[in-house]
Structure formats: C-alpha cells, structure tokens
Coordinates of C-alpha atoms in Angstrom, one line a residue:
M14 CA 33.6 14.1 27.2
V15 CA 31.3 16.9 26.1
E16 CA 28.0 17.0 28.0
H17 CA 24.8 16.8 26.0
D18 CA 23.1 20.2 25.9
G19 CA 19.4 19.6 25.5
A20 CA 18.5 23.3 25.2
A21 CA 20.9 23.7 22.3
Q22 CA 19.5 20.7 20.6
V23 CA 15.9 22.0 20.9
T24 CA 17.1 25.4 19.4
A25 CA 18.9 23.6 16.6
I26 CA 15.8 21.7 15.7
S27 CA 13.5 24.7 16.0
T28 CA 15.7 26.8 13.6
G29 CA 16.6 23.9 11.3
Y30 CA 12.9 23.3 10.4
V31 CA 12.0 26.9 9.5
F32 CA 11.5 27.3 5.8
E33 CA 10.5 30.2 3.5
G34 CA 8.0 28.4 1.3
P35 CA 4.9 26.4 2.2
T36 CA 5.4 23.2 4.3
L37 CA 3.9 20.0 5.5
H38 CA 3.6 19.8 9.3
L39 CA 4.9 16.6 10.7
G40 CA 4.8 17.1 14.5
A41 CA 6.8 18.3 17.5
A42 CA 10.3 17.2 18.6
L43 CA 11.2 15.0 21.6
V44 CA 14.5 15.8 23.3
D45 CA 15.6 14.0 26.5
G46 CA 12.1 12.4 26.7
T47 CA 10.3 15.8 26.8
L48 CA 8.0 17.0 24.0
H49 CA 8.7 20.5 22.8
T50 CA 5.8 22.1 21.0
D51 CA 8.1 25.1 20.1
A52 CA 10.3 22.7 18.1
Q53 CA 8.0 22.0 15.2
V54 CA 9.2 19.6 12.5
R55 CA 8.2 20.4 9.0
L56 CA 8.9 19.2 5.4
P57 CA 9.2 21.8 2.6
L58 CA 6.6 21.3 -0.1
A59 CA 9.1 22.3 -2.8
M60 CA 11.3 19.4 -1.7
M61 CA 8.7 16.7 -2.0
N62 CA 10.0 15.9 -5.5
R63 CA 13.3 14.9 -3.9
H64 CA 11.6 11.6 -2.9
G65 CA 11.5 10.0 0.5
L66 CA 11.2 6.9 2.7
I67 CA 8.7 6.0 5.3
A68 CA 10.0 2.9 7.2
G69 CA 9.2 1.1 10.4
A70 CA 8.1 -2.2 11.9
T71 CA 4.5 -3.4 11.5
G72 CA 2.1 -1.5 13.7
T73 CA 4.3 1.5 14.3
G74 CA 2.2 4.0 12.4
K75 CA 3.6 4.1 8.8
T76 CA 0.1 4.1 7.2
V77 CA -1.1 6.9 9.4
T78 CA 2.0 8.9 8.6
L79 CA 1.2 8.4 4.9
Q80 CA -2.4 9.5 5.6
V81 CA -1.2 12.7 7.3
L82 CA 1.1 13.6 4.4
A83 CA -1.6 12.8 1.8
E84 CA -4.1 15.1 3.6
Q85 CA -1.8 18.1 3.7
L86 CA -0.7 17.6 0.1
S87 CA -4.3 17.5 -1.1
A88 CA -5.1 20.6 1.0
Q89 CA -2.3 22.5 -0.8
G90 CA -3.6 21.5 -4.2
V91 CA -1.2 18.6 -4.9
P92 CA -2.7 15.4 -6.4
V93 CA -1.6 12.2 -4.6
F94 CA -1.4 8.6 -5.7
L95 CA -1.3 5.9 -3.0
S96 CA -1.7 2.1 -2.8
D97 CA -4.2 0.9 -0.1
I98 CA -3.2 -2.6 0.9
K99 CA -5.7 -3.3 3.6
G100 CA -8.4 -0.7 3.0
D101 CA -7.1 1.4 6.0
L102 CA -6.9 4.5 3.8
T103 CA -10.5 4.6 2.8
G104 CA -11.1 6.7 5.9
L105 CA -9.8 9.7 3.9
T106 CA -13.3 10.1 2.5
A107 CA -14.9 10.8 5.8
P108 CA -14.2 13.5 8.6
G109 CA -12.6 12.2 11.7
T110 CA -14.4 12.1 15.1
A111 CA -13.3 14.2 18.0
S112 CA -12.5 12.7 21.4
D113 CA -10.8 13.7 24.6
R114 CA -7.9 11.4 23.9
L115 CA -7.4 12.9 20.4
A116 CA -7.7 16.4 21.6
K117 CA -5.0 15.8 24.2
R118 CA -2.6 14.4 21.7
T119 CA -3.2 17.0 19.0
A120 CA -2.7 19.8 21.6
S121 CA 0.5 18.2 22.8
V122 CA 2.1 18.5 19.3
G123 CA 0.7 22.0 18.6
Q124 CA -1.8 20.8 16.1
D125 CA -5.0 22.8 15.4
W126 CA -7.1 19.8 14.6
T127 CA -10.3 20.1 12.5
P128 CA -12.3 17.1 11.2
R129 CA -12.5 17.0 7.4
A130 CA -12.9 14.7 4.5
F131 CA -10.8 14.8 1.3
P132 CA -11.5 14.2 -2.4
V133 CA -10.7 10.6 -3.2
E134 CA -10.8 8.4 -6.3
F135 CA -10.8 4.6 -5.9
L136 CA -9.2 2.4 -8.5
S137 CA -8.9 -1.4 -8.8
L138 CA -6.7 -3.5 -11.0
G139 CA -8.8 -4.8 -13.8
G140 CA -11.9 -4.5 -11.7
D141 CA -10.6 -6.7 -8.9
G142 CA -12.3 -4.7 -6.2
A143 CA -14.8 -1.9 -5.6
G144 CA -12.9 0.8 -7.4
V145 CA -12.9 2.1 -11.0
P146 CA -11.3 -0.7 -13.2
V147 CA -7.8 0.1 -14.3
R148 CA -6.4 -1.6 -17.4
A149 CA -3.2 -1.4 -19.5
S150 CA -2.7 -2.7 -23.0
I151 CA 0.0 -5.3 -23.5
S152 CA 1.9 -3.1 -25.9
S153 CA 2.1 -0.1 -23.6
F154 CA 3.1 -2.4 -20.7
G155 CA 6.0 -3.5 -22.7
P156 CA 8.2 -6.6 -22.6
L157 CA 10.5 -5.5 -19.7
L158 CA 7.6 -5.0 -17.3
L159 CA 5.6 -8.0 -18.6
S160 CA 8.7 -10.2 -18.1
R161 CA 8.7 -9.1 -14.5
V162 CA 5.1 -10.2 -14.1
L163 CA 5.7 -13.6 -15.8
D164 CA 8.9 -14.2 -13.8
L165 CA 11.0 -14.7 -17.0
N166 CA 14.8 -15.1 -17.0
E167 CA 17.0 -12.8 -19.0
T168 CA 17.0 -15.1 -22.1
Q169 CA 13.3 -15.4 -22.1
E170 CA 12.9 -11.6 -21.6
S171 CA 15.1 -11.0 -24.7
S172 CA 12.9 -13.4 -26.6
L173 CA 9.8 -11.6 -25.5
Q174 CA 11.3 -8.4 -26.8
L175 CA 11.6 -10.0 -30.2
V176 CA 7.9 -11.1 -30.1
F177 CA 6.9 -7.5 -29.4
H178 CA 9.2 -6.2 -32.2
Y179 CA 7.7 -8.7 -34.7
A180 CA 4.1 -7.6 -33.7
D181 CA 5.0 -3.9 -33.9
R182 CA 6.6 -4.2 -37.4
N183 CA 3.7 -6.2 -38.7
S184 CA 0.9 -4.0 -37.3
L185 CA -0.4 -6.7 -35.0
E186 CA -1.8 -4.6 -32.1
L187 CA -1.2 -6.2 -28.7
H188 CA -4.1 -5.1 -26.5
D189 CA -4.8 -8.1 -24.2
L190 CA -3.4 -11.5 -23.4
A191 CA -5.3 -13.1 -26.2
D192 CA -3.4 -10.9 -28.7
L193 CA 0.0 -11.9 -27.4
R194 CA -0.9 -15.6 -27.2
A195 CA -2.1 -15.4 -30.8
V196 CA 1.2 -13.9 -32.0
I197 CA 3.3 -16.4 -30.1
G198 CA 1.0 -19.2 -31.2
F199 CA 1.4 -18.2 -34.8
L200 CA 5.2 -18.0 -34.5
T201 CA 5.4 -21.5 -33.0
S202 CA 3.0 -23.0 -35.6
E203 CA 3.9 -24.6 -38.9
D204 CA 2.6 -21.5 -40.7
G205 CA 4.8 -19.2 -38.7
R206 CA 8.1 -21.2 -39.0
E207 CA 9.6 -18.8 -41.6
A208 CA 8.9 -15.8 -39.5
L209 CA 10.2 -17.5 -36.4
E210 CA 13.5 -18.4 -38.1
A211 CA 13.8 -14.8 -39.4
L212 CA 13.7 -13.5 -35.8
G213 CA 16.9 -15.5 -35.1
G214 CA 17.2 -15.1 -31.3
L215 CA 13.7 -16.6 -30.6
S216 CA 13.7 -20.3 -30.2
K217 CA 10.5 -22.3 -30.5
A218 CA 11.2 -23.9 -27.0
T219 CA 11.5 -20.4 -25.4
A220 CA 8.4 -19.2 -27.1
G221 CA 6.6 -22.2 -25.8
V222 CA 7.7 -21.4 -22.2
I223 CA 6.4 -17.8 -22.6
L224 CA 3.1 -19.1 -24.0
R225 CA 2.6 -21.4 -21.0
E226 CA 3.3 -18.6 -18.6
L227 CA 0.7 -16.4 -20.3
V228 CA -1.8 -19.2 -20.0
T229 CA -1.0 -19.6 -16.3
L230 CA -1.4 -15.8 -15.8
E231 CA -4.8 -15.9 -17.4
A232 CA -5.8 -18.9 -15.3
Q233 CA -5.0 -16.9 -12.1
G234 CA -7.6 -14.4 -13.1
L235 CA -5.2 -11.6 -14.2
G236 CA -6.4 -11.4 -17.8
G237 CA -8.9 -8.6 -16.8
F238 CA -6.1 -6.2 -16.1
F239 CA -4.7 -6.3 -19.7
G240 CA -6.9 -4.7 -22.3
E241 CA -8.8 -1.6 -23.2
P242 CA -9.8 1.1 -22.4
E243 CA -6.4 1.8 -21.2
F244 CA -6.0 4.0 -18.1
D245 CA -4.7 7.4 -18.9
T246 CA -2.1 8.5 -16.3
A247 CA -3.2 12.1 -16.9
D248 CA -6.2 11.2 -14.7
L249 CA -3.9 11.1 -11.7
L250 CA -3.1 14.8 -11.9
R251 CA -6.6 16.2 -11.2
T252 CA -7.8 18.7 -8.7
A253 CA -11.2 19.0 -7.1
P254 CA -13.5 22.0 -7.9
D255 CA -12.4 23.6 -4.6
G256 CA -8.7 23.4 -5.7
R257 CA -7.7 20.5 -3.5
G258 CA -5.6 17.8 -5.0
V259 CA -7.5 14.5 -5.8
I260 CA -6.1 11.5 -3.8
T261 CA -6.2 8.5 -6.0
A262 CA -6.2 5.3 -4.0
L263 CA -5.5 2.0 -5.7
E264 CA -7.4 -0.7 -3.8
L265 CA -5.3 -3.9 -3.5
V266 CA -7.3 -6.3 -1.4
T267 CA -5.7 -9.3 -3.1
V268 CA -2.2 -8.1 -3.3
Q269 CA -0.7 -11.1 -1.5
Q270 CA -1.9 -13.3 -4.4
K271 CA -0.6 -10.9 -7.0
P272 CA 2.4 -9.1 -5.6
R273 CA 4.3 -8.8 -8.9
L274 CA 1.4 -7.5 -10.9
F275 CA 0.8 -4.9 -8.2
S276 CA 4.4 -3.7 -8.0
T277 CA 5.0 -3.8 -11.8
F278 CA 1.8 -1.9 -12.4
L279 CA 3.1 0.9 -10.2
M280 CA 6.2 1.1 -12.2
W281 CA 4.2 1.2 -15.4
L282 CA 2.3 4.2 -14.0
L283 CA 5.6 6.0 -13.1
A284 CA 7.2 5.1 -16.4
D285 CA 4.2 6.3 -18.4
L286 CA 4.2 9.6 -16.6
F287 CA 7.9 10.0 -17.1
A288 CA 7.6 9.3 -20.8
E289 CA 4.9 11.9 -21.4
L290 CA 5.1 14.7 -18.7
P291 CA 7.0 17.8 -19.8
E292 CA 10.1 18.9 -18.0
V293 CA 9.5 21.5 -15.3
G294 CA 12.7 21.3 -13.1
D295 CA 12.4 22.6 -9.6
V296 CA 9.0 24.0 -8.8
D297 CA 7.2 25.5 -5.8
K298 CA 5.2 22.4 -5.3
P299 CA 5.1 19.0 -7.0
R300 CA 2.7 18.1 -9.7
L301 CA 2.0 14.7 -8.1
V302 CA 3.3 12.6 -5.2
F303 CA 3.4 8.8 -5.3
F304 CA 3.4 6.7 -2.2
L305 CA 4.4 3.1 -2.9
D306 CA 3.4 0.9 0.0
E307 CA 5.0 -2.5 0.5
A308 CA 7.9 -1.3 -1.5
H309 CA 9.9 -4.5 -1.0
L310 CA 7.5 -6.1 -3.5
L311 CA 9.1 -4.0 -6.2
F312 CA 12.6 -5.5 -5.7
N313 CA 12.1 -9.1 -4.4
G314 CA 13.4 -11.4 -7.1
S315 CA 13.7 -8.7 -9.7
S316 CA 16.0 -8.8 -12.7
K317 CA 19.0 -6.4 -13.1
A318 CA 17.3 -4.7 -15.9
F319 CA 14.2 -4.1 -13.8
R320 CA 16.2 -2.6 -10.9
E321 CA 18.1 -0.4 -13.3
A322 CA 14.7 0.8 -14.7
I323 CA 13.5 1.7 -11.2
Q324 CA 16.8 3.5 -10.4
S325 CA 16.6 5.5 -13.6
T326 CA 13.0 6.5 -13.1
V327 CA 13.6 7.6 -9.5
R328 CA 16.6 9.6 -10.5
L329 CA 15.1 11.4 -13.4
I330 CA 11.4 11.8 -12.7
R331 CA 11.8 14.6 -10.2
S332 CA 12.5 16.9 -13.1
K333 CA 9.0 16.2 -14.2
G334 CA 7.6 17.5 -10.9
V335 CA 6.8 14.0 -9.5
G336 CA 7.8 12.9 -6.0
I337 CA 8.1 9.2 -4.9
F338 CA 7.9 8.0 -1.3
F339 CA 8.7 4.3 -0.6
V340 CA 6.9 2.8 2.3
T341 CA 8.4 -0.4 3.8
Q342 CA 9.7 -2.0 7.0
T343 CA 13.4 -1.3 6.8
P344 CA 15.7 0.7 4.6
K345 CA 17.5 -2.5 3.6
D346 CA 14.4 -3.4 1.5
I347 CA 15.5 -0.7 -0.9
P348 CA 18.6 -1.2 -3.1
G349 CA 21.4 1.2 -2.2
D350 CA 21.3 3.0 -5.6
V351 CA 17.7 3.9 -5.0
L352 CA 18.0 4.5 -1.3
G353 CA 20.7 7.1 -1.9
Q354 CA 18.2 9.2 -3.9
L355 CA 15.6 9.4 -1.1
A356 CA 16.3 12.8 0.6
N357 CA 13.3 12.8 3.1
R358 CA 13.4 10.2 5.8
I359 CA 10.7 9.3 8.3
Q360 CA 11.8 6.3 10.3
H361 CA 9.4 4.7 12.8
A362 CA 10.4 2.2 15.4
Q363 CA 12.4 -0.8 14.3
R364 CA 12.6 -4.1 16.2
A365 CA 15.8 -5.9 17.1
F366 CA 14.8 -9.3 18.3
T367 CA 17.3 -11.3 16.3
P368 CA 21.0 -10.9 15.2
D369 CA 19.7 -10.0 11.7
D370 CA 17.4 -7.4 13.2
A371 CA 20.3 -5.9 15.2
K372 CA 22.4 -5.7 12.0
A373 CA 19.5 -4.0 10.1
L374 CA 19.1 -1.5 13.0
R375 CA 22.7 -0.5 12.8
A376 CA 22.5 -0.2 9.1
T377 CA 19.5 2.1 9.5
V378 CA 21.3 4.3 12.0
S379 CA 24.2 4.7 9.7
T380 CA 22.0 6.3 7.0
F381 CA 21.2 9.3 9.3
P382 CA 23.3 12.4 9.8
V383 CA 25.3 12.6 13.0
S384 CA 23.1 13.8 15.9
P385 CA 23.1 14.0 19.7
Y386 CA 20.5 11.2 19.8
D387 CA 21.4 7.6 20.6
L388 CA 19.5 6.5 17.5
E389 CA 19.8 2.8 18.3
E390 CA 18.0 3.4 21.6
V391 CA 15.5 5.8 20.1
L392 CA 14.5 3.5 17.2
T393 CA 13.9 0.6 19.6
S394 CA 12.0 2.6 22.2
A395 CA 9.9 5.0 20.0
G396 CA 6.2 4.7 20.6
I397 CA 3.4 4.3 18.0
G398 CA 3.1 7.5 16.0
E399 CA 6.6 8.6 16.7
A400 CA 9.5 8.6 14.2
V401 CA 13.0 9.9 13.6
V402 CA 12.9 12.5 10.9
T403 CA 15.4 14.3 8.7
V404 CA 14.4 16.1 5.4
M405 CA 16.1 18.2 2.7
N406 CA 15.9 21.9 3.4
E407 CA 15.4 24.5 0.7
R408 CA 19.2 24.8 0.3
G409 CA 19.5 21.1 -0.5
A410 CA 21.1 20.2 2.9
P411 CA 19.8 17.7 5.4
T412 CA 17.9 19.1 8.4
P413 CA 18.9 18.1 12.0
V414 CA 17.7 14.7 13.1
A415 CA 14.5 15.1 15.1
W416 CA 12.8 12.4 17.2
T417 CA 9.2 13.5 16.4
R418 CA 5.8 12.8 17.8
L419 CA 3.7 13.0 14.6
R420 CA 0.4 14.8 14.0
S421 CA -2.9 13.0 13.7
P422 CA -5.1 12.6 10.6
E423 CA -8.1 14.9 10.3
S424 CA -10.1 12.2 8.4
V425 CA -11.1 8.9 9.8
M426 CA -8.1 6.8 10.9
G427 CA -8.9 3.4 9.4
R428 CA -11.7 2.2 7.3
A429 CA -14.5 4.5 6.1
P430 CA -18.1 3.9 7.3
E431 CA -19.8 1.1 5.5
G432 CA -21.2 2.0 2.1
T433 CA -18.9 5.0 1.7
V434 CA -16.5 3.5 -0.9
P435 CA -19.3 2.2 -3.2
A436 CA -21.0 5.6 -3.1
V437 CA -17.7 7.4 -4.0
V438 CA -17.1 5.0 -6.9
A439 CA -20.6 5.3 -8.2
G440 CA -20.2 9.1 -8.3
S441 CA -16.8 9.0 -10.0
L442 CA -16.4 10.9 -13.3
L443 CA -14.0 8.2 -14.5
L444 CA -16.5 5.3 -14.1
S445 CA -18.3 5.8 -17.4
R446 CA -15.0 5.9 -19.3
Y447 CA -13.3 2.8 -17.8
R448 CA -16.1 0.6 -16.5
E449 CA -16.8 -1.5 -19.6
A450 CA -14.0 -3.5 -21.3
I451 CA -13.5 -3.1 -25.0
D452 CA -12.5 -5.9 -27.4
S453 CA -11.2 -4.0 -30.5
H454 CA -9.9 -5.5 -33.7
S455 CA -6.3 -6.4 -32.9
A456 CA -3.7 -9.2 -33.3
F457 CA -6.0 -12.0 -32.3
E458 CA -8.7 -11.1 -34.8
K459 CA -6.2 -10.3 -37.6
L460 CA -4.4 -13.6 -37.2
A461 CA -7.6 -15.6 -37.0
G462 CA -9.0 -13.9 -40.1
R463 CA -6.0 -14.2 -42.4
P464 CA -6.6 -16.1 -45.6
S465 CA -3.0 -17.3 -45.6
P466 CA -0.1 -17.1 -43.1
R467 CA 1.9 -14.8 -45.4
A468 CA -0.9 -12.2 -45.8
A469 CA 0.5 -9.0 -44.5
A470 CA -1.6 -7.0 -42.0
A471 CA -2.6 -3.6 -43.2
P472 CA -0.3 -0.9 -41.9
L473 CA -1.7 1.6 -39.4
P474 CA -2.4 5.1 -40.8
G475 CA 0.8 7.1 -40.9
S476 CA 3.0 4.2 -40.2
A477 CA 6.0 3.1 -42.3
P478 CA 5.7 -0.3 -44.0
P479 CA 7.5 -3.0 -42.1
A480 CA 11.1 -3.6 -43.3
P481 CA 12.0 -7.2 -44.1
L482 CA 13.9 -9.1 -41.5
P483 CA 17.3 -10.6 -42.6
A484 CA 17.1 -14.1 -44.1
P485 CA 18.2 -17.0 -41.9
G486 CA 21.4 -17.4 -44.0
A487 CA 22.3 -13.7 -43.9
S488 CA 25.9 -12.7 -43.3
R489 CA 27.1 -11.3 -40.0
E490 CA 27.4 -7.8 -41.6
E491 CA 23.8 -7.9 -42.8
R492 CA 22.6 -9.0 -39.3
D493 CA 24.7 -6.2 -37.7
A494 CA 23.2 -3.7 -40.0
E495 CA 19.7 -4.9 -39.2
A496 CA 20.5 -4.8 -35.5
R497 CA 21.5 -1.2 -35.8
R498 CA 18.4 -0.4 -37.8
I499 CA 16.2 -2.0 -35.1
E500 CA 18.1 -0.1 -32.4
E501 CA 17.3 3.2 -34.2
D502 CA 13.7 2.1 -34.5
I503 CA 13.6 1.3 -30.8
L504 CA 15.3 4.5 -29.6
G505 CA 13.8 6.9 -32.1
I506 CA 17.2 8.6 -32.6
P507 CA 20.2 7.9 -34.8
S508 CA 22.9 5.7 -33.2
R509 CA 25.7 7.8 -31.6
P510 CA 28.8 8.2 -33.9
R511 CA 31.9 6.2 -32.8
A512 CA 34.3 7.8 -30.4
G513 CA 36.8 10.1 -32.2
R514 CA 34.8 10.5 -35.3
V515 CA 34.4 14.2 -36.4
P516 CA 31.9 15.2 -39.0
A517 CA 33.4 16.5 -42.2
Q518 CA 31.8 19.9 -41.9
D519 CA 33.6 20.5 -38.6
H520 CA 37.0 20.0 -40.3
E521 CA 36.0 22.4 -43.1
Q522 CA 34.9 25.1 -40.7
G523 CA 38.0 24.7 -38.5
T524 CA 36.3 26.0 -35.4
G525 CA 36.8 25.1 -31.8
G526 CA 39.3 22.7 -30.1
P527 CA 42.9 22.0 -31.0
A528 CA 42.1 19.9 -34.0
G529 CA 39.4 22.2 -35.4
R530 CA 36.7 20.1 -33.8
R531 CA 33.4 21.9 -33.1
G532 CA 31.0 20.5 -30.4
P533 CA 27.3 20.9 -30.5
D534 CA 25.8 24.2 -29.3
R535 CA 23.9 24.6 -26.1
S536 CA 20.5 24.2 -27.7
E537 CA 21.5 21.0 -29.5
M538 CA 22.9 19.6 -26.3
T539 CA 19.6 20.5 -24.5
D540 CA 17.5 18.9 -27.2
L541 CA 19.6 15.8 -27.1
A542 CA 19.3 15.6 -23.2
L543 CA 15.5 16.0 -23.3
K544 CA 15.2 13.5 -26.1
A545 CA 17.4 11.0 -24.2
A546 CA 15.2 11.4 -21.1
G547 CA 12.1 10.7 -23.1
V548 CA 13.7 7.7 -24.6
I549 CA 14.4 6.2 -21.2
G550 CA 10.8 6.7 -20.1
K551 CA 9.4 5.2 -23.2
E552 CA 11.7 2.2 -22.9
L553 CA 10.5 1.7 -19.4
A554 CA 6.8 2.1 -20.2
R555 CA 6.5 0.4 -23.5
G556 CA 9.4 -2.0 -23.7
L557 CA 12.2 -1.9 -26.2
F558 CA 10.3 -0.7 -29.2
G559 CA 8.7 2.7 -30.1
T560 CA 5.0 3.0 -29.9
R561 CA 2.7 5.9 -30.8
R562 CA 2.0 8.6 -28.3
R563 CA -1.5 8.8 -27.0
A564 CA -3.6 12.0 -26.8
R565 CA -3.2 13.4 -23.3
R566 CA -5.4 15.5 -21.0
W567 CA -2.9 17.1 -18.6
Y568 CA -4.7 18.8 -15.8

C-alpha cells in the first residue's frame, strides 16, 4: 500500500492551478485537514465558456459561491446574468462590512479583501416584483417552450406548432395570450372550420384543451409576462462606464408558484442569444456568463424535445462566447448528456441521511477525477463555504481535485439595505423602455375586425403571400409535398438531398472521388455549418417556424 504524501499533493495542486491568462480566484486548498495558502485554487477566465456546475445541499454556500464568481467576472469586464430566488443576491449593490471574523477568514485563504459594490440591473418577469418588467411575445417564445409552460403532451405540442404555423402564414401576429386565444378560438369556431380541417393534424378537441390551458395560465396572473415591448437579450451584454460587466439579476420572489415559467424563460433567453449572437469560437474571456439557480426546475417533468433543446443549446452556445453554470443540490438533478458538458465543477457538501442520499453521494464522487482525497468523507464533512473543485485548464485537461476553502464576497452577503433595490431600479436606463406594456394591432384585433371569416389579413411588408394549405381530400403525395414545403419554410434552407444522390454537374466535371463525385468546398461546408447552428437556435427560441430577425444593439 502506497502511503499518502501530503506534501506532494499540495505541490500538485499549487502547480495544477497556475495559468497563463487571467483567472478567477476561488480560494485555498485543504490537505490532511490543513489549509495551505500557497496552494491557491483558480479558474481560467478563458474556460468559463466551457460551462460548469455548482452543487451542494441547502445551506452549504452555493449562493455565496455564485456571488464570488459574479463579482470577479464583473470586475474583469464580463457581463453576468443570474437568477435571484430569495433576494439574497441583492447585496451585490452594496459594499460589504469589515469585521474581525471576516478579516480572519479572508487572511486564512490569502484574500486581499476590499469592500465594494457592483453594477447591478434588476429584472422581474412581467413586472412581478421590483425589477424592470421583462416580457416576451408569444411568437418569439415559440410553441416548443410554450408547450413546456402549459404542460402539454407531445400530441398537443405538435398541434400547437400547427396553430403557430397557421398564424404565421396568415400574418396574424402573436404578441400576447389574447392573440393566441383569438387564433385558436377562430379555428375552433364555425367560421374557422374550413381552416381547421385544412391543418389536418389539429383536432378541435386538442385545440380546446390548449385553449383551456391558456385561460388557466392567464387566471394565474401570468398573462403580464407575454406581450410587448419584448425584452432585447442584447441588453444582457452591457458594461458599466468604468468597464465592469453589468450583473443582471432576475428577481424571482414567486418562483415556487411559477417554476415552469421561470425555467422556460431562462431557456428562451439562452436560445434567443444563441440564435442571434455571432460565432466567436474560443476567446480570452466570455461575452456573458449565465448562472441558472434551481436548475432542477429546468428538467423536472420536461419532454424529450425540451431536454434535447437544452442539450443542443449547452453544447453549441459556447462558440458564441457564452458560459452556463447550473446551480442545484446534486449532479443527478442534471441529465447525463448535459452534465457531461460541464467542465468546471464546484461541489459543496452533500448529505447522506438516507439510502438514496448515499447512492447519490457515490454517483457524485464517480464524476470527479481520481485523487488522493477520500471524496465520500470530504463531501460529508466539508464545512460551510468549502467545496471540492476541479476545472478545465487552458490545455483542455481537468485540474487536480482540490478541497477548497472559498473566498468571501466583497459586497454585502445577503440582502441589500432597505430601499437599495427600488433606488437601483428607478435609476435604470432600461426602465423607460420596458416599464409600460404596449397593446399593438395584432391577431386579436385583426380577427375581431374582419368583415368575414375568409377575409385575408394584409401581409406584412416584405413577406411572401401565404401559400394555400392542401385541401382536406388531397392525395398523400400532395400532402407530402406540402410537408416538405413547410419544412423548408421552418428551417429556412432547402431539404438535404437523399443519400447517394449526386448533382448532375458533378458527373459532368468528373472531379474528386472514385465515381467522379465532388464534395462541397471548405467555404460551402463552413457556411452550411453556421447556417445549421443558426437554425437550431431559431427553432429553440421561436418554435418550429421562421420569424423575422429583430434589430439588435450588441454591446
């Protein structure tokens, strides 16, 4: 049996967390129960877009860890988005207060602590809270995400996609719940019978179920979130006049009553960013870092399509310079396909009071690289503000596992002094733009004002006239052709040729391959890859039909 060499372990940690570029300082390593200030644990700023996980039992310090990371990202000019479930992160707006206890702790981990406040923007979903109201139009939210909020099954989700397609092809703008209810109400009415039959896959009974769910959603007070002016995700990428990144905090005081709206809204933000941000690849620092607190709410009871959407977003959005950190109690809250993409791990203490807890603990330990630590013992005995850490180094390899005593925030740890948040919101540059809801002329008004149910809505400027849907008695070939046409409308690119089919010009040129087959050149392949990435983002953000790009103000 090889004896444990504590000195060698300290040396391995010290050298394993030395990086060439700028870093975030996490704390000092604990080895054999002793704190070593010479073994500093860091996280490379350039690796923040490789995503991460902050996990641990309630009360172990996850929120404080999030606050420490957000402060340092802001100080290095990186905008941050975070969800504030309990209001404990409002303290970012005020400088911390020095004390003997704090001075002793910060000195023990080698932290040069200075009290400071940070630039913060407070948002609230549809004005449900003190922050700047955030709204999203029904059309940009899309049928996939809206189905998640409404708790629809896969059949109902497909039907909702048909409703969106009908509205889009007939220039019926879906801005709020009233617009969507008006379209479904028309399709299920006597006047809309012909249009409903033409949609084929949408039954009147299913449309009625969706309509009832929309009414329930509105009765729960969630109608204020859907509408205009729509929040522009470019506003998340701002920096303060002094160059520090703005920390955008979404206030979620009523999240327990609206868990699905909260989690789905976060996915809408990410999907919208992914659809519109340009590709940047690997950069010296991320353009934005997301912290998704209570991450289990994203996945509980979610459909396969929704989970695949999250997986695709996490996998591909790093090339847009966006990092995502999931914050939750145990890694098992995150699906394996997503968890495998989280390169930076900060694991606080985990409880093992029940057989299920013990099983979850063993599963957590198995996700870490091999190390001299007895991680089952460490994770059940770690104190508040301590965590087991491993991150991705600048060469793309995991760093040594380090039991770490974490640094302390330099802003107020907990709620800000009374009156601080209203004052910050009142001085927000976004308030004048988003404070008042707008009820523009859209589907509800158009349907209410039609002289006859067959009167066509005027097409939007620059839009193609709606193509007729196949008649109820159309042949299978005609319906297949229409399905392919809709697919091309949705994706925005021609359908891929069937396997083995070679364009005629390739035969004539006789270049490349044993059969004279010529593949696309590099620029064509690059364009196709970039277009495909954009298609995925737009599908996630706006459902399964193409919508018009909005003007952006990228900071």
